[in-house]
């Protein structure tokens, strides 16, 4: 008997320019409350070498029968923009005016 149940809640396929698969590295995704929503709600921020920046807010929704369903929907995309340069790394956190130990 297992105490935990794991299942896929949400996924999407990210395509770059021309429909090709987006190329990215380990630092190209961050999960954070990037827009400081109240109450706090994490968003998924993805950047790629093609310069495309995407912000997703995945949510579950209920069917007319009351069943809760997860998965990608078009309204989960909050932002999609293409910048002129590749996105090498993304980071989120508290920005401070001086550099001291413990702050990045």
Short mmCIF file of N, CA and C in Angstrom, two decimals:
data_model
loop_
_atom_site.label_atom_id
_atom_site.label_comp_id
_atom_site.label_asym_id
_atom_site.label_seq_id
_atom_site.Cartn_x
_atom_site.Cartn_y
_atom_site.Cartn_z
N UNK A 1 0.84 -1.18 0.00
CA UNK A 1 0.00 0.00 0.00
C UNK A 1 0.89 1.24 0.00
N UNK A 2 0.55 2.19 -0.85
CA UNK A 2 1.35 3.40 -0.97
C UNK A 2 0.67 4.57 -0.26
N UNK A 3 1.48 5.41 0.36
CA UNK A 3 0.95 6.60 1.01
C UNK A 3 0.80 7.76 0.05
N UNK A 4 1.52 7.70 -1.07
CA UNK A 4 1.55 8.82 -2.01
C UNK A 4 1.03 8.39 -3.37
N UNK A 5 0.39 9.32 -4.03
CA UNK A 5 -0.09 9.08 -5.39
C UNK A 5 0.46 10.19 -6.27
N UNK A 6 1.22 9.82 -7.27
CA UNK A 6 1.79 10.81 -8.18
C UNK A 6 1.06 10.72 -9.52
N UNK A 7 0.76 11.89 -10.08
CA UNK A 7 0.14 11.92 -11.39
C UNK A 7 0.54 13.20 -12.09
N UNK A 8 0.45 13.19 -13.39
CA UNK A 8 0.78 14.38 -14.16
C UNK A 8 -0.38 15.35 -14.07
N UNK A 9 -0.10 16.57 -13.61
CA UNK A 9 -1.14 17.59 -13.48
C UNK A 9 -1.25 18.44 -14.73
N UNK A 10 -0.10 18.80 -15.31
CA UNK A 10 -0.11 19.75 -16.42
C UNK A 10 1.14 19.57 -17.24
N UNK A 11 1.03 19.70 -18.55
CA UNK A 11 2.19 19.68 -19.43
C UNK A 11 1.84 20.41 -20.72
N UNK A 12 2.86 20.85 -21.42
CA UNK A 12 2.69 21.49 -22.72
C UNK A 12 3.93 21.24 -23.56
N UNK A 13 3.80 21.38 -24.86
CA UNK A 13 4.93 21.28 -25.77
C UNK A 13 5.27 22.70 -26.22
N UNK A 14 6.53 23.07 -26.09
CA UNK A 14 6.98 24.43 -26.43
C UNK A 14 7.72 24.38 -27.75
N UNK A 15 7.23 25.16 -28.72
CA UNK A 15 7.85 25.22 -30.04
C UNK A 15 8.51 26.57 -30.23
N UNK A 16 9.62 26.57 -30.95
CA UNK A 16 10.33 27.80 -31.27
C UNK A 16 9.88 28.37 -32.60
N UNK A 17 10.73 29.21 -33.18
CA UNK A 17 10.43 29.83 -34.46
C UNK A 17 10.29 28.77 -35.55
N UNK A 18 9.33 28.93 -36.42
CA UNK A 18 9.15 28.01 -37.53
C UNK A 18 8.60 26.65 -37.14
N UNK A 19 8.09 26.50 -35.92
CA UNK A 19 7.53 25.24 -35.48
C UNK A 19 8.53 24.22 -35.00
N UNK A 20 9.83 24.58 -34.98
CA UNK A 20 10.85 23.67 -34.47
C UNK A 20 10.78 23.60 -32.96
N UNK A 21 11.28 22.50 -32.39
CA UNK A 21 11.32 22.39 -30.94
C UNK A 21 12.22 23.47 -30.36
N UNK A 22 11.79 24.05 -29.25
CA UNK A 22 12.55 25.10 -28.57
C UNK A 22 13.78 24.48 -27.90
N UNK A 23 14.93 25.15 -28.04
CA UNK A 23 16.15 24.71 -27.36
C UNK A 23 16.33 25.55 -26.11
N UNK A 24 16.67 24.87 -25.01
CA UNK A 24 16.92 25.59 -23.76
C UNK A 24 17.89 24.79 -22.91
N UNK A 25 18.33 25.41 -21.83
CA UNK A 25 19.30 24.81 -20.93
C UNK A 25 18.67 24.69 -19.54
N UNK A 26 19.45 24.24 -18.58
CA UNK A 26 18.93 24.00 -17.24
C UNK A 26 18.45 25.27 -16.54
N UNK A 27 18.96 26.42 -16.88
CA UNK A 27 18.56 27.66 -16.22
C UNK A 27 17.46 28.41 -16.92
N UNK A 28 16.80 27.78 -17.87
CA UNK A 28 15.80 28.47 -18.70
C UNK A 28 14.37 28.34 -18.19
N UNK A 29 14.19 27.81 -16.99
CA UNK A 29 12.85 27.71 -16.42
C UNK A 29 12.90 28.08 -14.94
N UNK A 30 11.90 28.84 -14.51
CA UNK A 30 11.79 29.19 -13.10
C UNK A 30 10.31 29.20 -12.73
N UNK A 31 10.01 28.83 -11.50
CA UNK A 31 8.64 28.85 -10.99
C UNK A 31 8.61 29.85 -9.85
N UNK A 32 7.75 30.87 -9.98
CA UNK A 32 7.70 31.93 -8.97
C UNK A 32 6.40 32.71 -9.10
N UNK A 33 6.08 33.45 -8.06
CA UNK A 33 4.96 34.39 -8.09
C UNK A 33 5.48 35.67 -8.73
N UNK A 34 5.74 35.62 -10.02
CA UNK A 34 6.47 36.66 -10.74
C UNK A 34 5.71 37.98 -10.81
N UNK A 35 4.40 37.95 -10.72
CA UNK A 35 3.62 39.19 -10.79
C UNK A 35 3.12 39.65 -9.42
N UNK A 36 3.64 39.05 -8.35
CA UNK A 36 3.28 39.40 -6.97
C UNK A 36 1.77 39.37 -6.74
N UNK A 37 1.11 38.35 -7.27
CA UNK A 37 -0.33 38.21 -7.09
C UNK A 37 -0.66 38.00 -5.61
N UNK A 38 -1.82 38.49 -5.21
CA UNK A 38 -2.27 38.32 -3.83
C UNK A 38 -3.67 37.73 -3.88
N UNK A 39 -3.88 36.52 -3.43
CA UNK A 39 -2.96 35.63 -2.74
C UNK A 39 -1.90 35.09 -3.69
N UNK A 40 -0.73 34.74 -3.15
CA UNK A 40 0.38 34.29 -3.99
C UNK A 40 0.01 33.07 -4.84
N UNK A 41 0.40 33.12 -6.10
CA UNK A 41 0.16 32.01 -7.03
C UNK A 41 1.37 31.89 -7.94
N UNK A 42 2.00 30.72 -7.93
CA UNK A 42 3.20 30.51 -8.74
C UNK A 42 2.85 30.40 -10.22
N UNK A 43 3.74 30.94 -11.05
CA UNK A 43 3.66 30.84 -12.50
C UNK A 43 4.90 30.11 -13.00
N UNK A 44 4.82 29.52 -14.18
CA UNK A 44 5.96 28.85 -14.80
C UNK A 44 6.49 29.79 -15.87
N UNK A 45 7.76 30.19 -15.75
CA UNK A 45 8.39 31.10 -16.70
C UNK A 45 9.44 30.30 -17.46
N UNK A 46 9.35 30.33 -18.80
CA UNK A 46 10.26 29.57 -19.65
C UNK A 46 10.87 30.50 -20.68
N UNK A 47 12.19 30.42 -20.84
CA UNK A 47 12.89 31.17 -21.87
C UNK A 47 13.72 30.22 -22.69
N UNK A 48 13.92 30.54 -23.95
CA UNK A 48 14.67 29.65 -24.83
C UNK A 48 15.74 30.38 -25.60
N UNK A 49 16.59 29.61 -26.25
CA UNK A 49 17.69 30.18 -27.02
C UNK A 49 17.20 30.97 -28.23
N UNK A 50 15.96 30.75 -28.66
CA UNK A 50 15.42 31.52 -29.78
C UNK A 50 14.99 32.92 -29.34
N UNK A 51 14.98 33.18 -28.02
CA UNK A 51 14.59 34.48 -27.50
C UNK A 51 13.14 34.58 -27.11
N UNK A 52 12.42 33.47 -27.14
CA UNK A 52 11.01 33.48 -26.78
C UNK A 52 10.84 33.31 -25.28
N UNK A 53 10.09 34.22 -24.67
CA UNK A 53 9.79 34.18 -23.24
C UNK A 53 8.31 33.88 -23.07
N UNK A 54 8.01 32.87 -22.26
CA UNK A 54 6.62 32.48 -22.02
C UNK A 54 6.36 32.40 -20.53
N UNK A 55 5.17 32.86 -20.12
CA UNK A 55 4.73 32.76 -18.74
C UNK A 55 3.41 31.99 -18.75
N UNK A 56 3.37 30.89 -18.00
CA UNK A 56 2.19 30.04 -17.91
C UNK A 56 1.63 30.08 -16.49
N UNK A 57 0.31 30.01 -16.37
CA UNK A 57 -0.36 29.89 -15.08
C UNK A 57 -1.30 28.70 -15.16
N UNK A 58 -0.76 27.48 -14.94
CA UNK A 58 -1.60 26.28 -15.05
C UNK A 58 -2.60 26.19 -13.90
N UNK A 59 -3.80 25.81 -14.24
CA UNK A 59 -4.86 25.65 -13.24
C UNK A 59 -5.70 24.45 -13.62
N UNK A 60 -6.33 23.86 -12.64
CA UNK A 60 -7.30 22.82 -12.94
C UNK A 60 -8.66 23.50 -13.11
N UNK A 61 -9.55 22.84 -13.77
CA UNK A 61 -10.90 23.38 -13.94
C UNK A 61 -11.91 22.25 -13.77
N UNK A 62 -13.14 22.62 -13.53
CA UNK A 62 -14.19 21.63 -13.32
C UNK A 62 -15.09 21.53 -14.54
N UNK A 63 -15.46 20.30 -14.86
CA UNK A 63 -16.40 20.07 -15.95
C UNK A 63 -17.82 20.34 -15.44
N UNK A 64 -18.77 20.28 -16.34
CA UNK A 64 -20.17 20.48 -15.95
C UNK A 64 -20.63 19.41 -14.97
N UNK A 65 -20.00 18.25 -15.03
CA UNK A 65 -20.34 17.17 -14.09
C UNK A 65 -19.66 17.33 -12.74
N UNK A 66 -18.79 18.33 -12.60
CA UNK A 66 -18.10 18.58 -11.33
C UNK A 66 -16.77 17.88 -11.21
N UNK A 67 -16.31 17.22 -12.28
CA UNK A 67 -15.03 16.51 -12.24
C UNK A 67 -13.89 17.51 -12.44
N UNK A 68 -12.86 17.40 -11.60
CA UNK A 68 -11.70 18.30 -11.71
C UNK A 68 -10.73 17.75 -12.75
N UNK A 69 -10.36 18.61 -13.72
CA UNK A 69 -9.49 18.20 -14.81
C UNK A 69 -8.29 19.13 -14.88
N UNK A 70 -7.10 18.56 -15.04
CA UNK A 70 -5.89 19.33 -15.26
C UNK A 70 -5.49 19.22 -16.72
N UNK A 71 -4.41 19.87 -17.09
CA UNK A 71 -3.94 19.80 -18.47
C UNK A 71 -3.88 21.18 -19.09
N UNK A 72 -3.18 21.26 -20.21
CA UNK A 72 -2.96 22.54 -20.87
C UNK A 72 -4.23 23.08 -21.51
N UNK A 73 -4.45 24.37 -21.33
CA UNK A 73 -5.50 25.12 -22.04
C UNK A 73 -4.87 26.42 -22.51
N UNK A 74 -5.39 26.99 -23.58
CA UNK A 74 -4.81 28.20 -24.16
C UNK A 74 -4.84 29.38 -23.19
N UNK A 75 -5.81 29.42 -22.28
CA UNK A 75 -5.87 30.54 -21.34
C UNK A 75 -4.85 30.43 -20.21
N UNK A 76 -4.04 29.39 -20.20
CA UNK A 76 -2.96 29.27 -19.23
C UNK A 76 -1.74 30.10 -19.62
N UNK A 77 -1.68 30.57 -20.87
CA UNK A 77 -0.56 31.39 -21.34
C UNK A 77 -0.85 32.84 -20.96
N UNK A 78 -0.04 33.40 -20.05
CA UNK A 78 -0.21 34.79 -19.64
C UNK A 78 0.59 35.73 -20.52
N UNK A 79 1.76 35.28 -20.99
CA UNK A 79 2.63 36.12 -21.81
C UNK A 79 3.42 35.24 -22.76
N UNK A 80 3.55 35.69 -23.99
CA UNK A 80 4.45 35.05 -24.95
C UNK A 80 5.00 36.16 -25.83
N UNK A 81 6.30 36.39 -25.73
CA UNK A 81 6.94 37.44 -26.51
C UNK A 81 8.30 36.95 -26.99
N UNK A 82 8.73 37.48 -28.11
CA UNK A 82 10.04 37.12 -28.66
C UNK A 82 10.97 38.31 -28.53
N UNK A 83 12.09 38.10 -27.87
CA UNK A 83 13.11 39.13 -27.68
C UNK A 83 14.15 39.00 -28.79
N UNK A 84 15.00 39.99 -28.92
CA UNK A 84 16.00 39.98 -30.00
C UNK A 84 17.21 39.10 -29.70
N UNK A 85 17.33 38.62 -28.48
CA UNK A 85 18.52 37.88 -28.07
C UNK A 85 18.12 36.58 -27.37
N UNK A 86 19.00 35.60 -27.37
CA UNK A 86 18.70 34.34 -26.67
C UNK A 86 18.55 34.56 -25.17
N UNK A 87 17.69 33.78 -24.56
CA UNK A 87 17.53 33.80 -23.11
C UNK A 87 18.39 32.67 -22.56
N UNK A 88 19.44 33.03 -21.85
CA UNK A 88 20.40 32.05 -21.36
C UNK A 88 20.02 31.53 -19.98
N UNK A 89 19.50 32.42 -19.12
CA UNK A 89 19.14 32.02 -17.76
C UNK A 89 18.05 32.92 -17.24
N UNK A 90 17.16 32.34 -16.43
CA UNK A 90 16.11 33.09 -15.75
C UNK A 90 16.31 32.94 -14.26
N UNK A 91 15.94 33.97 -13.51
CA UNK A 91 16.01 33.91 -12.06
C UNK A 91 14.92 34.79 -11.48
N UNK A 92 14.43 34.43 -10.32
CA UNK A 92 13.43 35.22 -9.62
C UNK A 92 13.81 35.25 -8.15
N UNK A 93 13.52 36.34 -7.50
CA UNK A 93 13.82 36.45 -6.09
C UNK A 93 13.71 37.88 -5.63
N UNK A 94 14.15 38.11 -4.42
CA UNK A 94 14.11 39.44 -3.85
C UNK A 94 15.32 40.23 -4.33
N UNK A 95 15.08 41.39 -4.93
CA UNK A 95 16.17 42.24 -5.37
C UNK A 95 16.51 43.23 -4.25
N UNK A 96 17.79 43.35 -3.94
CA UNK A 96 18.24 44.26 -2.88
C UNK A 96 19.20 45.27 -3.47
N UNK A 97 19.33 46.41 -2.80
CA UNK A 97 20.15 47.50 -3.34
C UNK A 97 21.64 47.30 -3.12
N UNK A 98 22.04 46.42 -2.22
CA UNK A 98 23.46 46.18 -2.00
C UNK A 98 23.71 44.68 -1.97
N UNK A 99 24.93 44.31 -2.27
CA UNK A 99 25.29 42.90 -2.29
C UNK A 99 25.88 42.54 -0.93
N UNK A 100 25.28 41.57 -0.30
CA UNK A 100 25.82 41.07 0.96
C UNK A 100 25.69 39.56 0.95
N UNK A 101 26.34 38.92 1.87
CA UNK A 101 26.31 37.47 1.90
C UNK A 101 24.88 36.97 2.12
N UNK A 102 24.47 36.02 1.34
CA UNK A 102 23.13 35.47 1.45
C UNK A 102 22.15 36.02 0.44
N UNK A 103 22.52 37.09 -0.27
CA UNK A 103 21.66 37.64 -1.32
C UNK A 103 22.35 37.48 -2.66
N UNK A 104 21.57 37.15 -3.66
CA UNK A 104 22.12 36.95 -4.99
C UNK A 104 21.51 37.91 -5.95
#
